[in-house]
Structure formats: C-alpha cells, structure tokens
Coordinates of C-alpha atoms and ligand atoms in Angstrom, one line a residue:
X298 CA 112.2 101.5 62.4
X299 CA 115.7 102.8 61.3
X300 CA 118.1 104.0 63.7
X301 CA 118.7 107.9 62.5
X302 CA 122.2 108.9 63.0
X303 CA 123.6 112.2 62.3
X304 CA 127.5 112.4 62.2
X305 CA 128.6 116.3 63.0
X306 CA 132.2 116.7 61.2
X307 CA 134.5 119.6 60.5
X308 CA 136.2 120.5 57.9
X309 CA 139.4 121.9 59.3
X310 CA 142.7 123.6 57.9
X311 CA 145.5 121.2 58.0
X312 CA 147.4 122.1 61.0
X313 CA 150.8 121.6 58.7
X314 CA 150.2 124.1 57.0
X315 CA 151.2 127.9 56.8
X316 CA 148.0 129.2 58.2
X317 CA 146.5 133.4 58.4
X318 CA 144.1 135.3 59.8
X319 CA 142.2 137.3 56.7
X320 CA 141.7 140.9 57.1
X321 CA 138.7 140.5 59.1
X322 CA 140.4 138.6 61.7
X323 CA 138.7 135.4 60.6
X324 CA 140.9 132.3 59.5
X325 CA 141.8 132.6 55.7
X326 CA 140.5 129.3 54.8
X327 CA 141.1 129.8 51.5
X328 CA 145.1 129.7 51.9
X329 CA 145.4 126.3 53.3
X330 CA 144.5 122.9 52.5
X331 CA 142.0 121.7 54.6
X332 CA 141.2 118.2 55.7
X333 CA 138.3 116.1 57.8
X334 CA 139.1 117.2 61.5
X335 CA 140.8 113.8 62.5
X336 CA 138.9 114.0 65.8
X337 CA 135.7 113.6 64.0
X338 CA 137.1 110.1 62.5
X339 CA 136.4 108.8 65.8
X340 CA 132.9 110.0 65.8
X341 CA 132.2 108.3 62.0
X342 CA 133.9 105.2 63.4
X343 CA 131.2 104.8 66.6
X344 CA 128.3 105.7 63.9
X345 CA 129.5 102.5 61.8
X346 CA 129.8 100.5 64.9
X347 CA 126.8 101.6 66.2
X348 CA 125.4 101.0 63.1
X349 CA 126.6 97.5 62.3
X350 CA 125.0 96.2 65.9
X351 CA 121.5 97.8 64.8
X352 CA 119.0 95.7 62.7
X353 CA 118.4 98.5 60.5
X354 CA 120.3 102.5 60.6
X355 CA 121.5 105.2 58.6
X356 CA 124.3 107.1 58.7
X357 CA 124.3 111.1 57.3
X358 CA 127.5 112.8 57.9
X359 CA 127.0 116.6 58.1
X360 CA 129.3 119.5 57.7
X361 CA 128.8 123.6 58.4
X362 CA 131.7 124.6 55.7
X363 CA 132.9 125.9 52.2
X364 CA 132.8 124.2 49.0
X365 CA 135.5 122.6 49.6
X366 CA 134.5 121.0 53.2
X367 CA 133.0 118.9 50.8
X368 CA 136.5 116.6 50.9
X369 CA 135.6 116.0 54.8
X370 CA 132.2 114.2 53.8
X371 CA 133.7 112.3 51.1
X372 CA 135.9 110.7 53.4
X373 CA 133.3 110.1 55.8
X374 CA 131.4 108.5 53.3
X375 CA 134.5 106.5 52.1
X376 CA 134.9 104.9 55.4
X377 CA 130.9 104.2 55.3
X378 CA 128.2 106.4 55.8
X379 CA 125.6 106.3 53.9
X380 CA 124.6 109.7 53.1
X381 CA 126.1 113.4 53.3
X382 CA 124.7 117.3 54.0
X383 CA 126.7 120.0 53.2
X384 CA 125.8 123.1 54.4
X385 CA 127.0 126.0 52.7
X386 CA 126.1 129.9 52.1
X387 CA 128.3 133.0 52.0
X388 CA 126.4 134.8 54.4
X389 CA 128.1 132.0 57.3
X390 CA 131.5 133.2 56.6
X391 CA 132.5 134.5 60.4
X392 CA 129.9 132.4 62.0
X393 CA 131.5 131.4 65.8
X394 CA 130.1 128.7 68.0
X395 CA 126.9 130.0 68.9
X396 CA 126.2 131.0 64.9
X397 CA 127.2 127.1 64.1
X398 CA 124.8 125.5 66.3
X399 CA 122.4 126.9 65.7
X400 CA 122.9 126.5 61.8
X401 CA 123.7 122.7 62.3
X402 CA 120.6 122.3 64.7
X403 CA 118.4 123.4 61.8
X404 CA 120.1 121.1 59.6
X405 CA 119.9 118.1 62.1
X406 CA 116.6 118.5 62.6
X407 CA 116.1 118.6 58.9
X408 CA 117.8 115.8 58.2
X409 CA 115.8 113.6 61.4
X410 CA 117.6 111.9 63.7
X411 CA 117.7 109.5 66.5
X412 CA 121.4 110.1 67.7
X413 CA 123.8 113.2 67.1
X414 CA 127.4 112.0 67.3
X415 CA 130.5 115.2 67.6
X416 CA 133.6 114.6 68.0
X417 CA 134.9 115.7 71.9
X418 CA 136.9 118.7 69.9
X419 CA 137.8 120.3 66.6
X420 CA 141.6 120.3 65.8
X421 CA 141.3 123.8 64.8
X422 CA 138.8 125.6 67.2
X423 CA 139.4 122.9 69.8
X424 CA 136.3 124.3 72.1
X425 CA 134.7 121.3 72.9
X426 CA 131.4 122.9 73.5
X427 CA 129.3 122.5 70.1
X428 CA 127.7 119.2 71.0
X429 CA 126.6 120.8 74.5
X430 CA 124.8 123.5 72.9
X431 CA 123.9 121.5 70.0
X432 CA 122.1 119.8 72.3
X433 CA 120.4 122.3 74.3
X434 CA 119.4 123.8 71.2
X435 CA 117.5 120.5 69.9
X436 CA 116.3 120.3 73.9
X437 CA 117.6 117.2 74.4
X438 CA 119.6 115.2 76.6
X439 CA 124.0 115.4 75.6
X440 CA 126.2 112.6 77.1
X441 CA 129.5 114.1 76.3
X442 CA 133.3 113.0 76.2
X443 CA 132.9 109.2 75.7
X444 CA 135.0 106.5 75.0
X445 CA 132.7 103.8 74.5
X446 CA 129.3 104.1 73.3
X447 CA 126.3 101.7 72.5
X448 CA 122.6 102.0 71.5
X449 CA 120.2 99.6 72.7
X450 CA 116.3 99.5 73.8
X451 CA 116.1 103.2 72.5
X452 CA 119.0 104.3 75.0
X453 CA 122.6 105.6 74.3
X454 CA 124.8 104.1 76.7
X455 CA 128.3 104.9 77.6
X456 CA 131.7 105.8 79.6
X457 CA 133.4 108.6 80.6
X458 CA 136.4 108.4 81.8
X459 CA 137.8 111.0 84.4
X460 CA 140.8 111.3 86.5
X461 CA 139.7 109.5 89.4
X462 CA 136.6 107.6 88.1
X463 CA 134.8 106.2 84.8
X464 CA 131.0 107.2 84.7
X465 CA 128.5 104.7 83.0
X466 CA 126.1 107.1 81.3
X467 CA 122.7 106.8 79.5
X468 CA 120.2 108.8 77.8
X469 CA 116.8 108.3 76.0
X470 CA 117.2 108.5 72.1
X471 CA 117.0 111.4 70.7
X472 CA 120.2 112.7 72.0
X473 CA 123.7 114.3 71.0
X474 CA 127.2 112.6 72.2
X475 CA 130.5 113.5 71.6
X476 CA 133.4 110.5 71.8
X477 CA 136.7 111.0 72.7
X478 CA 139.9 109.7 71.1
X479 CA 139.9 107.2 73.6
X480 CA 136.7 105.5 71.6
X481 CA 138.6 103.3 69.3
X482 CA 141.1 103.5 66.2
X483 CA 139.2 104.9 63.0
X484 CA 139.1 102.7 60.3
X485 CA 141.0 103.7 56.9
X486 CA 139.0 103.8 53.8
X487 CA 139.2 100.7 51.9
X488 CA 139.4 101.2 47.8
X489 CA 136.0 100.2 47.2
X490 CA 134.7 102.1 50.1
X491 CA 136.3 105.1 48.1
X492 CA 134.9 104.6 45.2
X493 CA 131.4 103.8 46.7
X494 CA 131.6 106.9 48.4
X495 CA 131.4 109.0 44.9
X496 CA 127.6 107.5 44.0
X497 CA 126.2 108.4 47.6
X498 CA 123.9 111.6 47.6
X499 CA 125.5 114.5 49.1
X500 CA 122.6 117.1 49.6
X501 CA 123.7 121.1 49.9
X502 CA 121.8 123.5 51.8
X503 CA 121.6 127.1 52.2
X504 CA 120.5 129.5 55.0
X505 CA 116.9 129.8 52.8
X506 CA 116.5 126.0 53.1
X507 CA 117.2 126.3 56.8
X508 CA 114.8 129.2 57.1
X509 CA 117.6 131.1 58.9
X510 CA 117.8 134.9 58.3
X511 CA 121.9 136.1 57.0
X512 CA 121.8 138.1 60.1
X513 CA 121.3 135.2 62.5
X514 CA 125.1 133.9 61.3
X515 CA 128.4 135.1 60.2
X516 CA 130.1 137.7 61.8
X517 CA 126.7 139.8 62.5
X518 CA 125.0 136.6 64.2
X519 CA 128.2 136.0 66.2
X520 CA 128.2 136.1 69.5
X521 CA 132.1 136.7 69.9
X522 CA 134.0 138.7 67.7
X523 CA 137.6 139.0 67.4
X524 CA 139.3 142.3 68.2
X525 CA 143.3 142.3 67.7
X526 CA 145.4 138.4 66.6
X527 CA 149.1 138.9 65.7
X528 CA 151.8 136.7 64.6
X529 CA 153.2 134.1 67.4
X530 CA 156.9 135.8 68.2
X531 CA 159.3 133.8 66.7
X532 CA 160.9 130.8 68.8
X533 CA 164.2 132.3 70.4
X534 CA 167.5 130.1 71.0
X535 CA 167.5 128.2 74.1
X536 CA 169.7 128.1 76.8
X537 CA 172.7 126.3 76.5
X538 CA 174.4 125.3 79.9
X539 CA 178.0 124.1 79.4
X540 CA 179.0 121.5 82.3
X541 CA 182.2 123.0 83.2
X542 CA 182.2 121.8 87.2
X543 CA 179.3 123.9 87.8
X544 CA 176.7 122.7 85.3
X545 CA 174.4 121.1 88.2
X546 CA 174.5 124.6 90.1
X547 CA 174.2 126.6 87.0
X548 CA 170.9 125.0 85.8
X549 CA 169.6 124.8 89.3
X550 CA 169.4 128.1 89.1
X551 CA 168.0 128.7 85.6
X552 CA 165.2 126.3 86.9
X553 CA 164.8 128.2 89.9
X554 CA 164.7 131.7 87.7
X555 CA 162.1 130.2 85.9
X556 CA 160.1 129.2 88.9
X557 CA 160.7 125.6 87.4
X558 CA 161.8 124.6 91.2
Ligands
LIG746 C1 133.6 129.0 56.8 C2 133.6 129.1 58.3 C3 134.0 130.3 58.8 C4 134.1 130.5 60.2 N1 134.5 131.6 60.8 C5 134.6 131.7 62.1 C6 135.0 132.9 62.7 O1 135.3 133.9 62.1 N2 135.0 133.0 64.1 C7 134.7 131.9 64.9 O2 134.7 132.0 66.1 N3 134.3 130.8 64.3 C8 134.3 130.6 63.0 N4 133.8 129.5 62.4 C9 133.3 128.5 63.2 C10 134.3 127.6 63.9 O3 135.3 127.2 63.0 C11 133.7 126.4 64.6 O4 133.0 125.6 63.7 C12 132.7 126.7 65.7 O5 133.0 127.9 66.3 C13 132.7 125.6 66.7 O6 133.9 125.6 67.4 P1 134.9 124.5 67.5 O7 135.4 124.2 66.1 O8 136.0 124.9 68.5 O9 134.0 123.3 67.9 P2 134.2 122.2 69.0 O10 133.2 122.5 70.1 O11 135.6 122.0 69.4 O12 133.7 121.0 68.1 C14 133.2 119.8 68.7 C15 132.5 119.0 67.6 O13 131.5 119.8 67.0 C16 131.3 119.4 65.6 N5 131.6 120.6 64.8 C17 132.2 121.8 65.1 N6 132.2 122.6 64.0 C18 131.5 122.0 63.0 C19 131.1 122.3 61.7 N7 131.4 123.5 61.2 N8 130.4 121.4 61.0 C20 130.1 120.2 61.5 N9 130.4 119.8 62.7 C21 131.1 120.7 63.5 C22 132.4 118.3 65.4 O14 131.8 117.1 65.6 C23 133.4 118.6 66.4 O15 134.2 117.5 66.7 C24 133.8 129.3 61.0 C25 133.4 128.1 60.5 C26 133.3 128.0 59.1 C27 133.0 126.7 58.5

C-alpha cells in the first residue's frame, strides 16, 4: 500500500521585508511578500527522500494560509510533491498555535496519512511546538527535531542530535516529525519540475469542509491574544573607544559596565 505523507509548510512573510502589525495586533500579511518558510524546505526535501526509498508513496504538501500561501505549495510541488491542500477561510485570520493545529489536524486527517513531516520552526513564529501538538491532537506518537530520518517496516526512524548526545529514535507509523536544518541541503527546483508543478491538483478547503465552527479559530478560538507590540527602538550609535594609551583600560571597563567581564 502507498506510503501517505503529509508535508506541513508555512507560508511566511519574507523576513527582508518592511514588516507591521495591523490594527488588531496581528501581522499585516497583506504588506509584505511572503515566501515558503525556508525551514519547511527541509521538511519537503526528507518527504522526497523518504519517498524515493519507498516502493510506492505520495506526497501532499499542506498549508494553513491566505490566497496567496498558495506560492509556498507551488514551490513545494516544484521541487516534487505530488499533490497540494490549501486551507483557507476568512474566519482563520488571528488564528495562534493552538487555533492552527487544530485546523491542520482536521485537514491531515482529511487528507490520510501515514507520516506528518514539520519543519523544527517557522521563520516567522519560530515556536517550534505545532508538530508536538499536532501530534497530540491526531493521538499519536511525534519524534521531533531530527536530522536524519527513514521509514522502514512501518517505523519512522531517526536522530536527534543534542549537546552531549545523539538519540536514535523510532515510532510506529502513523506519526508526526519535525527535521531540523541539520537534515540535509534542500534541493532547488529544476525547470521541468516547475512547470510540472502547475498541472498538480491543489485542493482548497474551508472551515465548512473541515467541519470546524468560525469560533473554534481566529482570534475568538485563540488561545493567546496579543495585548500591546510597538516599534523595535531604533539601533543607537555604538561606542567608539579611541586607543590613545589607555584604550585597553578604557574598554575593560566598558565591558565591565556592561557586565561583559
Ligand atoms: C492568515 C494567518 C493569520 C495568523 N494570525 C495569527 C495571529 O494573529 N496570532 C498568532 O499567534 N498566530 C497567528 N497565525 C498563526 C501563526 O502564524 C502560526 O502558524 C502558528 O501560531 C504556529 O506557530 P509557529 O509559526 O511559530 O509554528 P512552529 O511551531 O514554529 O512551526 C513548526 C512547523 O509547523 C508547521 N506549520 C506552522 N504553521 C503552519 C501553517 N500555517 N500551515 C502549515 N504548516 C504550518 C511547519 O511545518 C513549521 O515548520 C496566523 C496564521 C495565518 C496563516
């Protein structure tokens, strides 16, 4: 039987960018470009491995965004996957962590699948904890922050590495992982995989086809909520120390006023 596999990617404002909270204290997403989370290129890159040592799979990349997330599935299609969701409704505008797993466990589950791959992070959120409690939601087992990961004999297998040891992990399919940066360069999109990627189906859901209620997301579904964000202070001029005999002594002691030393 096929090997499910259900790609989670974001669709995340370019970090370049001149980027603004809205009015409601949410990110304007509107005012910036936004890209496929490059952490999440990692994630699509183990799919296609994972994929291209199975007999038989099939990779569905799925995003929780706007319309125009739709740019992060296309290049994850681009560099392979099969197929795309895109789930979209603007009753999730708001949603938080809690509001997107759940909506992305309904679409998983919709979808079928064997193995969930996240990436370890978004670039934009950078909370790390959607695959955890993507997992708990589905009830089953996560193997997070990988950098190498294999299927075989209806395991995931794989290794974390930590500051003083690597841990070989496993788990019974179904399960959800997340892979680290650490996993293995992502490959670029080759010309014909971008053009292939433009006849593969891209399905759209909305909360109705998820059977989730508007107030089970966005901001009223949220479990946080943001109360006061204001501009980062603009960067002030350094220090300059000029050596003039004393230069050693001087920034000794602008290290020790900064509790530096
Ligand atoms: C239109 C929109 C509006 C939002 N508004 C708010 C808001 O007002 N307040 C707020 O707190 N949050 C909001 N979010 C949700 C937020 O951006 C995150 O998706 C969510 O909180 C997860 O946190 P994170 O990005 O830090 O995930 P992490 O835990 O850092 O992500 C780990 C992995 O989870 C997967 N993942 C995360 N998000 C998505 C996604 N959307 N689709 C598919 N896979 C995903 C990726 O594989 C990623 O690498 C909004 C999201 C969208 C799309």
């Amino acid at each position: 039987m096929s090997l499910r596999i259900v790609v989670c990617v974001k669709y995340v404002p370019d970090a370049t960018g001149d980027r603004h909270f809205a009015d409601d204290l949410t990110v304007d997403r509107d005012d910036v470009d936004g890209l496929l989370s490059e952490l999440d290129e990692y994630a699509v890159e183990q799919a296609l491995q994972i994929a291209e040592e199975a007999d038989d799979a099939e990779i569905t990349v799925l995003t929780v965004g706007p319309e125009d997330a739709k740019d992060a599935l296309r290049k994850a299609l681009s560099m392979g996957a099969d197929k795309a969701v895109h789930v979209e409704d603007d009753d999730l505008h708001g949603s938080d962590v809690m509001a997107t797993s759940l909506v992305l466990a309904k679409a998983v589950e919709k979808t079928g699948y064997d193995l969930v791959i996240c990436g370890m992070a978004s670039t934009d959120g950078t909370m790390g904890v959607l695959p955890a409690i993507l997992a708990e939601r589905l009830g089953v087992p996560q193997v997070t922050l990988l950098s190498e990961v294999s299927v075989e004999d209806g395991l995931v297998k794989g290794r974390r590495d930590g500051d003083s040891a690597s841990e070989q992990l496993e788990a019974s399919l179904p399960a959800v992982v997340s892979v680290t940066d650490q996993s293995g360069e992502a490959r670029y999109p080759s010309f014909k995989g971008i053009m292939a990627a433009k006849k593969k189906p891209v399905e759209s859901l909305d909360l109705d086809d998820l059977d989730l209620d508007a107030d089970e997301v966005g901001l009223e579904g949220s479990w946080t909520k943001v109360d006061s964000a204001a501009e980062r202070p603009a960067r002030t001029a350094g220090t300059i120390v000029k050596d003039e005999g004393e230069g050693g002594k001087q920034l000794a002691e602008f290290l020790a006023s900064q509790k530096f030393i």
